[in-house]
PDB file of C-alpha atoms in Angstrom:
ATOM      1  CA  ALA A   1       1.985  23.451  10.963  1.00  0.00           C
ATOM      2  CA  THR A   2       4.608  25.600  11.901  1.00  0.00           C
ATOM      3  CA  GLY A   3       8.372  24.769  12.250  1.00  0.00           C
ATOM      4  CA  GLU A   4      10.964  24.645  14.683  1.00  0.00           C
ATOM      5  CA  HIS A   5      11.376  29.117  14.722  1.00  0.00           C
ATOM      6  CA  PRO A   6       7.407  30.980  14.589  1.00  0.00           C
ATOM      7  CA  GLN A   7       8.819  32.235  11.315  1.00  0.00           C
ATOM      8  CA  ASP A   8       8.681  28.971   9.833  1.00  0.00           C
ATOM      9  CA  ASN A   9       6.279  26.931   9.253  1.00  0.00           C
ATOM     10  CA  PHE A  10       5.816  23.947   6.965  1.00  0.00           C
ATOM     11  CA  PHE A  11       2.840  21.923   4.780  1.00  0.00           C
ATOM     12  CA  GLU A  12       2.645  19.450   4.043  1.00  0.00           C
ATOM     13  CA  THR A  13      -0.777  16.903   2.277  1.00  0.00           C
ATOM     14  CA  ALA A  14      -1.055  13.476   1.347  1.00  0.00           C
ATOM     15  CA  VAL A  15      -3.187  10.295   0.355  1.00  0.00           C
ATOM     16  CA  THR A  16      -3.419   7.862   1.035  1.00  0.00           C
ATOM     17  CA  PHE A  17      -5.478   4.075  -0.104  1.00  0.00           C
ATOM     18  CA  ASP A  18      -4.340   1.017   2.285  1.00  0.00           C
ATOM     19  CA  THR A  19      -6.244  -2.441   1.249  1.00  0.00           C
ATOM     20  CA  ARG A  20      -3.712  -5.003   4.125  1.00  0.00           C
ATOM     21  CA  ASP A  21      -5.246  -7.609   4.850  1.00  0.00           C
ATOM     22  CA  TYR A  22      -3.368  -6.964   8.992  1.00  0.00           C
ATOM     23  CA  PRO A  23      -1.615  -3.592   8.437  1.00  0.00           C
ATOM     24  CA  GLY A  24       1.252  -5.560  11.557  1.00  0.00           C
ATOM     25  CA  HIS A  25       1.377  -8.557   9.550  1.00  0.00           C
ATOM     26  CA  PRO A  26       0.738  -7.643   5.595  1.00  0.00           C
ATOM     27  CA  THR A  27      -0.045 -11.161   3.816  1.00  0.00           C
ATOM     28  CA  SER A  28      -2.503  -9.878   1.200  1.00  0.00           C
ATOM     29  CA  GLY A  29      -3.062  -6.340  -0.447  1.00  0.00           C
ATOM     30  CA  GLY A  30      -0.412  -3.365  -0.404  1.00  0.00           C
ATOM     31  CA  LEU A  31      -1.116   0.136   0.995  1.00  0.00           C
ATOM     32  CA  TYR A  32       0.301   3.009  -2.146  1.00  0.00           C
ATOM     33  CA  ARG A  33       1.197   6.894  -0.717  1.00  0.00           C
ATOM     34  CA  ALA A  34       1.488  10.244  -2.458  1.00  0.00           C
ATOM     35  CA  SER A  35       2.810  13.403  -0.332  1.00  0.00           C
ATOM     36  CA  ALA A  36       3.414  16.733  -1.807  1.00  0.00           C
ATOM     37  CA  GLY A  37       4.727  19.629   1.172  1.00  0.00           C
ATOM     38  CA  ILE A  38       6.151  23.272   1.322  1.00  0.00           C
ATOM     39  CA  TYR A  39       8.445  23.721   3.559  1.00  0.00           C
ATOM     40  CA  SER A  40       8.807  27.632   4.190  1.00  0.00           C
ATOM     41  CA  ASP A  41      12.432  29.329   6.631  1.00  0.00           C
ATOM     42  CA  ARG A  42      11.364  32.575   6.913  1.00  0.00           C
ATOM     43  CA  THR A  43      14.070  33.962  10.233  1.00  0.00           C
ATOM     44  CA  LEU A  44      17.049  33.292   7.166  1.00  0.00           C
ATOM     45  CA  ASP A  45      15.779  32.299   3.530  1.00  0.00           C
ATOM     46  CA  ALA A  46      18.458  30.046   2.757  1.00  0.00           C
ATOM     47  CA  PHE A  47      15.785  26.401   3.564  1.00  0.00           C
ATOM     48  CA  SER A  48      12.869  27.079   1.674  1.00  0.00           C
ATOM     49  CA  PHE A  49      12.175  23.684  -0.085  1.00  0.00           C
ATOM     50  CA  LYS A  50       9.382  21.180  -1.594  1.00  0.00           C
ATOM     51  CA  ARG A  51       9.381  17.991  -1.158  1.00  0.00           C
ATOM     52  CA  TYR A  52       7.417  15.324  -2.803  1.00  0.00           C
ATOM     53  CA  GLU A  53       6.832  11.104  -2.163  1.00  0.00           C
ATOM     54  CA  LEU A  54       5.484   8.286  -3.864  1.00  0.00           C
ATOM     55  CA  GLU A  55       5.133   5.557  -1.804  1.00  0.00           C
ATOM     56  CA  GLY A  56       3.751   2.040  -2.678  1.00  0.00           C
ATOM     57  CA  ALA A  57       4.184  -1.800  -1.271  1.00  0.00           C
ATOM     58  CA  GLN A  58       2.299  -4.896  -2.429  1.00  0.00           C
ATOM     59  CA  PHE A  59       1.615  -8.709  -0.453  1.00  0.00           C
ATOM     60  CA  ILE A  60       1.374 -11.252  -3.267  1.00  0.00           C
ATOM     61  CA  PRO A  61      -0.448 -14.144  -1.241  1.00  0.00           C
ATOM     62  CA  LEU A  62       0.887 -18.159  -2.380  1.00  0.00           C
ATOM     63  CA  PHE A  63      -0.801 -21.273  -0.925  1.00  0.00           C
ATOM     64  CA  ASP A  64      -3.578 -20.033   0.998  1.00  0.00           C
ATOM     65  CA  GLN A  65      -1.643 -16.607   2.012  1.00  0.00           C
ATOM     66  CA  ALA A  66       0.915 -19.578   3.905  1.00  0.00           C
ATOM     67  CA  TRP A  67       4.156 -17.320   1.758  1.00  0.00           C
ATOM     68  CA  VAL A  68       4.767 -13.936   0.447  1.00  0.00           C
ATOM     69  CA  ILE A  69       5.632 -12.179  -1.062  1.00  0.00           C
ATOM     70  CA  ALA A  70       5.880  -8.285  -0.034  1.00  0.00           C
ATOM     71  CA  LEU A  71       6.913  -5.265  -2.257  1.00  0.00           C
ATOM     72  CA  HIS A  72       8.100  -1.891  -2.444  1.00  0.00           C
ATOM     73  CA  GLY A  73       9.142   1.224  -3.598  1.00  0.00           C
ATOM     74  CA  TRP A  74      10.238   4.113  -2.480  1.00  0.00           C
ATOM     75  CA  GLY A  75      10.800   7.632  -3.940  1.00  0.00           C
ATOM     76  CA  ALA A  76      11.608  11.043  -2.327  1.00  0.00           C
ATOM     77  CA  PHE A  77      12.355  13.847  -4.758  1.00  0.00           C
ATOM     78  CA  SER A  78      13.617  17.435  -2.905  1.00  0.00           C
ATOM     79  CA  ASP A  79      12.381  21.607  -4.557  1.00  0.00           C
ATOM     80  CA  ALA A  80      14.677  23.818  -3.511  1.00  0.00           C
ATOM     81  CA  GLN A  81      14.906  26.707  -5.695  1.00  0.00           C
ATOM     82  CA  ALA A  82      18.558  28.892  -6.448  1.00  0.00           C
ATOM     83  CA  GLY A  83      19.937  30.156  -3.476  1.00  0.00           C
ATOM     84  CA  HIS A  84      17.944  27.432  -1.203  1.00  0.00           C
ATOM     85  CA  ALA A  85      19.377  24.198   0.621  1.00  0.00           C
ATOM     86  CA  VAL A  86      17.131  21.259   2.160  1.00  0.00           C
ATOM     87  CA  PRO A  87      18.524  20.943   5.871  1.00  0.00           C
ATOM     88  CA  PHE A  88      21.298  18.202   6.638  1.00  0.00           C
ATOM     89  CA  TYR A  89      18.802  16.431   8.366  1.00  0.00           C
ATOM     90  CA  MET A  90      15.788  16.676   6.321  1.00  0.00           C
ATOM     91  CA  LEU A  91      16.990  15.617   3.187  1.00  0.00           C
ATOM     92  CA  PRO A  92      16.167  11.994   3.048  1.00  0.00           C
ATOM     93  CA  SER A  93      17.786   8.757   3.562  1.00  0.00           C
ATOM     94  CA  LEU A  94      18.609   4.928   2.847  1.00  0.00           C
ATOM     95  CA  GLY A  95      20.569   2.869   5.050  1.00  0.00           C
ATOM     96  CA  GLY A  96      18.424   1.262   8.512  1.00  0.00           C
ATOM     97  CA  ALA A  97      15.807  -1.935   9.155  1.00  0.00           C
ATOM     98  CA  ASN A  98      12.790  -0.449   6.911  1.00  0.00           C
ATOM     99  CA  THR A  99      14.524   0.962   3.805  1.00  0.00           C
ATOM    100  CA  LEU A 100      18.873  -0.910   2.750  1.00  0.00           C
ATOM    101  CA  ARG A 101      19.052  -2.948   6.006  1.00  0.00           C
ATOM    102  CA  GLY A 102      23.021  -3.824   5.650  1.00  0.00           C
ATOM    103  CA  TYR A 103      23.789  -0.059   5.471  1.00  0.00           C
ATOM    104  CA  PRO A 104      23.829   1.551   9.815  1.00  0.00           C
ATOM    105  CA  ASN A 105      20.949   4.275   9.396  1.00  0.00           C
ATOM    106  CA  TYR A 106      21.176   7.176   7.333  1.00  0.00           C
ATOM    107  CA  ARG A 107      23.903   6.057   5.867  1.00  0.00           C
ATOM    108  CA  PHE A 108      23.375   7.106   2.772  1.00  0.00           C
ATOM    109  CA  HIS A 109      21.987  11.019   1.977  1.00  0.00           C
ATOM    110  CA  ASP A 110      20.845  13.327   0.127  1.00  0.00           C
ATOM    111  CA  ARG A 111      18.345  15.497  -1.971  1.00  0.00           C
ATOM    112  CA  HIS A 112      16.417  12.649  -3.597  1.00  0.00           C
ATOM    113  CA  LEU A 113      15.637   9.016  -2.934  1.00  0.00           C
ATOM    114  CA  LEU A 114      14.813   5.839  -5.604  1.00  0.00           C
ATOM    115  CA  LEU A 115      14.453   2.375  -3.536  1.00  0.00           C
ATOM    116  CA  ALA A 116      13.228  -1.082  -4.293  1.00  0.00           C
ATOM    117  CA  SER A 117      12.285  -3.751  -2.806  1.00  0.00           C
ATOM    118  CA  ALA A 118      11.098  -7.368  -2.360  1.00  0.00           C
ATOM    119  CA  GLU A 119      10.886  -9.624   0.422  1.00  0.00           C
ATOM    120  CA  SER A 120       9.837 -13.542   0.058  1.00  0.00           C
ATOM    121  CA  ARG A 121       8.506 -15.082   3.477  1.00  0.00           C
ATOM    122  CA  TRP A 122       6.883 -18.362   5.128  1.00  0.00           C
ATOM    123  CA  PRO A 123       5.957 -20.120   7.704  1.00  0.00           C
ATOM    124  CA  LEU A 124       9.134 -22.473  10.173  1.00  0.00           C
ATOM    125  CA  PHE A 125       6.296 -22.744  12.620  1.00  0.00           C
ATOM    126  CA  GLN A 126       2.879 -21.212  13.699  1.00  0.00           C
ATOM    127  CA  HIS A 127       4.607 -18.073  14.754  1.00  0.00           C
ATOM    128  CA  ILE A 128       7.706 -17.566  13.570  1.00  0.00           C
ATOM    129  CA  ASP A 129       8.393 -16.650   9.558  1.00  0.00           C
ATOM    130  CA  ALA A 130      11.478 -16.907   6.969  1.00  0.00           C
ATOM    131  CA  ALA A 131      12.174 -13.897   5.237  1.00  0.00           C
ATOM    132  CA  VAL A 132      14.769 -14.008   1.694  1.00  0.00           C
ATOM    133  CA  PHE A 133      15.069 -10.680   0.745  1.00  0.00           C
ATOM    134  CA  ILE A 134      17.484  -7.560  -1.477  1.00  0.00           C
ATOM    135  CA  ASP A 135      17.476  -4.137  -1.009  1.00  0.00           C
ATOM    136  CA  SER A 136      18.418  -1.560  -3.724  1.00  0.00           C
ATOM    137  CA  GLY A 137      17.824   2.160  -3.998  1.00  0.00           C
ATOM    138  CA  THR A 138      20.152   5.722  -4.051  1.00  0.00           C
ATOM    139  CA  VAL A 139      20.054   9.379  -3.460  1.00  0.00           C
ATOM    140  CA  ALA A 140      21.395  12.360  -5.252  1.00  0.00           C
ATOM    141  CA  ALA A 141      21.479  15.446  -5.620  1.00  0.00           C
ATOM    142  CA  ARG A 142      19.904  15.483  -9.323  1.00  0.00           C
ATOM    143  CA  VAL A 143      16.671  13.128 -10.424  1.00  0.00           C
ATOM    144  CA  GLU A 144      18.424  11.727 -13.617  1.00  0.00           C
ATOM    145  CA  ASN A 145      20.926  10.549 -11.063  1.00  0.00           C
ATOM    146  CA  LEU A 146      19.061   8.388  -9.389  1.00  0.00           C
ATOM    147  CA  GLY A 147      19.361   4.801  -9.724  1.00  0.00           C
ATOM    148  CA  PHE A 148      19.188   0.924  -7.670  1.00  0.00           C
ATOM    149  CA  ASP A 149      23.277   1.406  -6.886  1.00  0.00           C
ATOM    150  CA  GLN A 150      23.624   0.276  -2.840  1.00  0.00           C
ATOM    151  CA  THR A 151      21.619  -3.311  -3.607  1.00  0.00           C
ATOM    152  CA  THR A 152      22.189  -5.355   0.052  1.00  0.00           C
ATOM    153  CA  TYR A 153      19.951  -8.744   0.309  1.00  0.00           C
ATOM    154  CA  GLY A 154      19.991 -10.940   3.393  1.00  0.00           C
ATOM    155  CA  LEU A 155      17.370 -13.300   5.198  1.00  0.00           C
ATOM    156  CA  GLY A 156      15.740 -12.350   8.783  1.00  0.00           C
ATOM    157  CA  PHE A 157      12.905 -14.642  10.692  1.00  0.00           C
ATOM    158  CA  ARG A 158       9.691 -12.842  12.232  1.00  0.00           C
ATOM    159  CA  VAL A 159       8.245 -13.292  14.991  1.00  0.00           C
ATOM    160  CA  HIS A 160       3.606 -13.008  15.231  1.00  0.00           C
ATOM    161  CA  SER A 161       0.372 -13.575  15.725  1.00  0.00           C
ATOM    162  CA  HIS A 162      -2.670 -14.153  13.306  1.00  0.00           C
ATOM    163  CA  GLN A 163      -2.894 -10.102  13.077  1.00  0.00           C
ATOM    164  CA  ALA A 164       1.404  -8.907  13.968  1.00  0.00           C
ATOM    165  CA  THR A 165       4.936  -8.329  14.051  1.00  0.00           C
ATOM    166  CA  THR A 166       5.836  -9.001  17.350  1.00  0.00           C
ATOM    167  CA  ALA A 167       9.814  -8.932  16.566  1.00  0.00           C
ATOM    168  CA  ARG A 168      11.763  -8.515  13.844  1.00  0.00           C
ATOM    169  CA  VAL A 169      15.514 -10.431  12.560  1.00  0.00           C
ATOM    170  CA  ASP A 170      17.541  -9.617  10.126  1.00  0.00           C
ATOM    171  CA  ILE A 171      21.332  -9.969   8.719  1.00  0.00           C
ATOM    172  CA  ALA A 172      21.604  -8.456   5.316  1.00  0.00           C
ATOM    173  CA  ARG A 173      25.268  -7.519   3.951  1.00  0.00           C
ATOM    174  CA  GLY A 174      25.831  -4.712   1.256  1.00  0.00           C
ATOM    175  CA  ARG A 175      28.629  -4.170  -0.395  1.00  0.00           C
ATOM    176  CA  ASP A 176      30.934  -2.371   1.480  1.00  0.00           C
TER     177      ASP A 176
END
């Protein structure tokens, strides 16, 4: 694939293993992904780097799939050689509806990212579930500084059909 400038190139490869029963509203199964990418800046020779990502989600049904425990983990790791940097707009970030839900989108960003989330969903009505969740993770310039420094928790509601979630509302709180 080609980047923004004709001289810039990026190449990414990924493998995904998906056993979820319904990708839009999973109640069992898992999704596992690994990817590696090479971004080559041939224009300025300052922003070439490699990115490696691992991600996994597991959905554990309880009580005939009425109650679901969802576990999610994600790691993103950037490798830039001396004299090169990862452009700010390509830094992995945490915050927003799918990562640290108690913070705005892109609140935390740096070269490396680590995230773990757990959510418990149970039915209130036929097509409305309640949920409680906790998200924890961090970003860092160095891999050895990664941890679970930022934590958010909250509750939410999910409106869904049998196969897809159509609306989601979460109320979350972070340390800030």
